[in-house]
PDB file of C-alpha atoms in Angstrom:
ATOM      1  CA  MET A   1       2.489   2.758  18.006  1.00 43.00           C
ATOM      2  CA  SER A   2       5.050  -0.032  19.316  1.00 51.00           C
ATOM      3  CA  ALA A   3       8.876   0.539  18.116  1.00 54.00           C
ATOM      4  CA  THR A   4       7.976  -2.871  15.680  1.00 86.00           C
ATOM      5  CA  GLN A   5       6.173  -0.681  13.517  1.00 95.00           C
ATOM      6  CA  GLN A   6       7.949  -0.031  10.031  1.00 98.00           C
ATOM      7  CA  ARG A   7       6.972   2.187   6.856  1.00 98.00           C
ATOM      8  CA  LEU A   8       6.422   0.234   2.983  1.00 98.00           C
ATOM      9  CA  THR A   9       6.461   2.453  -0.037  1.00 98.00           C
ATOM     10  CA  ALA A  10       5.205   0.303  -2.604  1.00 98.00           C
ATOM     11  CA  TRP A  11       4.760   1.437  -6.233  1.00 98.00           C
ATOM     12  CA  VAL A  12       2.397  -0.301  -8.053  1.00 98.00           C
ATOM     13  CA  HIS A  13       2.913  -0.878 -12.084  1.00 98.00           C
ATOM     14  CA  GLY A  14       0.247  -2.106 -14.212  1.00 97.00           C
ATOM     15  CA  HIS A  15      -3.080  -1.072 -15.533  1.00 97.00           C
ATOM     16  CA  VAL A  16      -3.759   0.053 -11.670  1.00 97.00           C
ATOM     17  CA  GLN A  17      -5.621   3.137 -12.298  1.00 97.00           C
ATOM     18  CA  GLY A  18      -9.338   3.600 -13.098  1.00 96.00           C
ATOM     19  CA  VAL A  19     -10.335  -0.187 -12.140  1.00 97.00           C
ATOM     20  CA  GLY A  20     -10.815   0.650  -8.045  1.00 97.00           C
ATOM     21  CA  PHE A  21      -7.465  -0.325  -7.194  1.00 98.00           C
ATOM     22  CA  ARG A  22      -6.916   2.424  -4.654  1.00 98.00           C
ATOM     23  CA  TRP A  23     -10.431   1.717  -3.198  1.00 98.00           C
ATOM     24  CA  TRP A  24      -9.653  -2.070  -3.270  1.00 97.00           C
ATOM     25  CA  THR A  25      -6.021  -1.551  -1.526  1.00 98.00           C
ATOM     26  CA  ARG A  26      -6.971   0.812   0.697  1.00 98.00           C
ATOM     27  CA  SER A  27      -9.510  -2.050   1.816  1.00 97.00           C
ATOM     28  CA  ARG A  28      -7.149  -4.406   2.399  1.00 97.00           C
ATOM     29  CA  ALA A  29      -5.089  -2.227   4.578  1.00 98.00           C
ATOM     30  CA  LEU A  30      -8.215  -1.169   6.960  1.00 98.00           C
ATOM     31  CA  GLU A  31      -8.473  -5.115   7.261  1.00 97.00           C
ATOM     32  CA  LEU A  32      -4.891  -4.903   8.367  1.00 98.00           C
ATOM     33  CA  GLY A  33      -5.019  -2.174  10.971  1.00 98.00           C
ATOM     34  CA  LEU A  34      -2.738  -0.090   9.099  1.00 98.00           C
ATOM     35  CA  VAL A  35      -2.396   3.481   8.120  1.00 98.00           C
ATOM     36  CA  GLY A  36      -1.504   5.272   5.133  1.00 98.00           C
ATOM     37  CA  TYR A  37      -2.590   6.159   1.722  1.00 98.00           C
ATOM     38  CA  ALA A  38      -2.379   4.838  -1.766  1.00 98.00           C
ATOM     39  CA  ALA A  39      -2.456   7.780  -4.289  1.00 98.00           C
ATOM     40  CA  ASN A  40      -2.110   7.338  -8.125  1.00 98.00           C
ATOM     41  CA  GLN A  41       0.808   8.906  -9.821  1.00 98.00           C
ATOM     42  CA  ALA A  42       0.967  10.694 -13.241  1.00 98.00           C
ATOM     43  CA  ASP A  43       3.376   8.005 -15.025  1.00 98.00           C
ATOM     44  CA  GLY A  44       0.011   5.641 -14.247  1.00 98.00           C
ATOM     45  CA  ARG A  45       1.333   3.921 -11.012  1.00 98.00           C
ATOM     46  CA  VAL A  46      -0.128   3.655  -7.886  1.00 98.00           C
ATOM     47  CA  LEU A  47       1.944   4.549  -4.943  1.00 98.00           C
ATOM     48  CA  VAL A  48       1.318   2.919  -1.818  1.00 98.00           C
ATOM     49  CA  VAL A  49       2.525   3.880   2.027  1.00 98.00           C
ATOM     50  CA  ALA A  50       1.549   2.184   4.605  1.00 98.00           C
ATOM     51  CA  GLU A  51       2.966   2.099   8.632  1.00 98.00           C
ATOM     52  CA  GLY A  52       1.982  -0.864  10.880  1.00 98.00           C
ATOM     53  CA  PRO A  53       3.709  -3.712  11.643  1.00 97.00           C
ATOM     54  CA  ARG A  54       5.885  -5.976   9.533  1.00 97.00           C
ATOM     55  CA  ALA A  55       3.933  -9.130   9.212  1.00 97.00           C
ATOM     56  CA  ASP A  56       1.065  -6.904   7.933  1.00 98.00           C
ATOM     57  CA  LEU A  57       3.152  -4.757   5.682  1.00 98.00           C
ATOM     58  CA  ASP A  58       4.511  -8.306   4.371  1.00 97.00           C
ATOM     59  CA  GLN A  59       0.613  -9.314   3.681  1.00 97.00           C
ATOM     60  CA  LEU A  60      -0.377  -6.127   2.067  1.00 98.00           C
ATOM     61  CA  VAL A  61       2.334  -6.378  -0.329  1.00 98.00           C
ATOM     62  CA  ASP A  62       2.162  -9.737  -1.037  1.00 97.00           C
ATOM     63  CA  TRP A  63      -2.286  -9.196  -1.630  1.00 97.00           C
ATOM     64  CA  LEU A  64      -0.843  -6.745  -4.182  1.00 97.00           C
ATOM     65  CA  ARG A  65       1.518  -9.095  -5.842  1.00 96.00           C
ATOM     66  CA  ASN A  66      -0.374 -11.732  -6.117  1.00 92.00           C
ATOM     67  CA  GLY A  67      -4.050 -10.847  -5.129  1.00 74.00           C
ATOM     68  CA  ASN A  68      -7.241 -10.579  -7.152  1.00 90.00           C
ATOM     69  CA  THR A  69      -6.929  -6.849  -7.325  1.00 94.00           C
ATOM     70  CA  PRO A  70      -8.441  -4.643  -9.827  1.00 95.00           C
ATOM     71  CA  GLY A  71      -6.532  -4.245 -13.063  1.00 95.00           C
ATOM     72  CA  GLN A  72      -3.130  -5.905 -13.634  1.00 96.00           C
ATOM     73  CA  VAL A  73      -0.542  -5.491 -11.396  1.00 97.00           C
ATOM     74  CA  THR A  74       3.013  -6.418 -12.872  1.00 97.00           C
ATOM     75  CA  LEU A  75       5.273  -5.113 -10.745  1.00 97.00           C
ATOM     76  CA  VAL A  76       5.428  -3.833  -7.401  1.00 98.00           C
ATOM     77  CA  VAL A  77       8.169  -2.578  -6.156  1.00 98.00           C
ATOM     78  CA  ASP A  78       8.808  -2.288  -2.630  1.00 98.00           C
ATOM     79  CA  ASP A  79      10.544  -0.508   0.365  1.00 98.00           C
ATOM     80  CA  PHE A  80      10.739  -0.740   3.909  1.00 98.00           C
ATOM     81  CA  SER A  81      12.035   2.046   6.465  1.00 98.00           C
ATOM     82  CA  VAL A  82      11.548   2.583   9.730  1.00 96.00           C
ATOM     83  CA  ALA A  83       7.648   4.278  10.567  1.00 97.00           C
ATOM     84  CA  ARG A  84       7.843   7.855  10.432  1.00 95.00           C
ATOM     85  CA  ARG A  85       4.815   7.592  12.975  1.00 95.00           C
ATOM     86  CA  ASP A  86       3.212  10.642  10.476  1.00 96.00           C
ATOM     87  CA  LEU A  87       0.095   8.818   9.035  1.00 96.00           C
ATOM     88  CA  HIS A  88      -3.800   8.831  10.480  1.00 95.00           C
ATOM     89  CA  GLY A  89      -6.505   6.362   8.954  1.00 97.00           C
ATOM     90  CA  PHE A  90      -5.884   5.075   5.417  1.00 98.00           C
ATOM     91  CA  TYR A  91      -6.865   7.529   2.437  1.00 97.00           C
ATOM     92  CA  GLU A  92      -7.193   7.327  -1.756  1.00 97.00           C
ATOM     93  CA  ARG A  93      -5.088  10.274  -2.905  1.00 95.00           C
TER      94      ARG A  93
END
């Protein structure tokens, strides 16, 4: 990974569990060449953590907010930081 890599942490709110949302997110992330994971949270949200070029992370966030996602997304809270480079592949957790 180059120095331009960033880390996205996104909390996705809405009806996003039990509808194939994590699988859909994984598919979109792999299309973009990102690494990370999508994990269900006990409160009904999905946590998406991904690393890659900022432009690709922005595209993923756009898809999470505006894409034809499974279920219904009501809010995406995103945060960008320096890539930790500790992720490999993209997984559903």
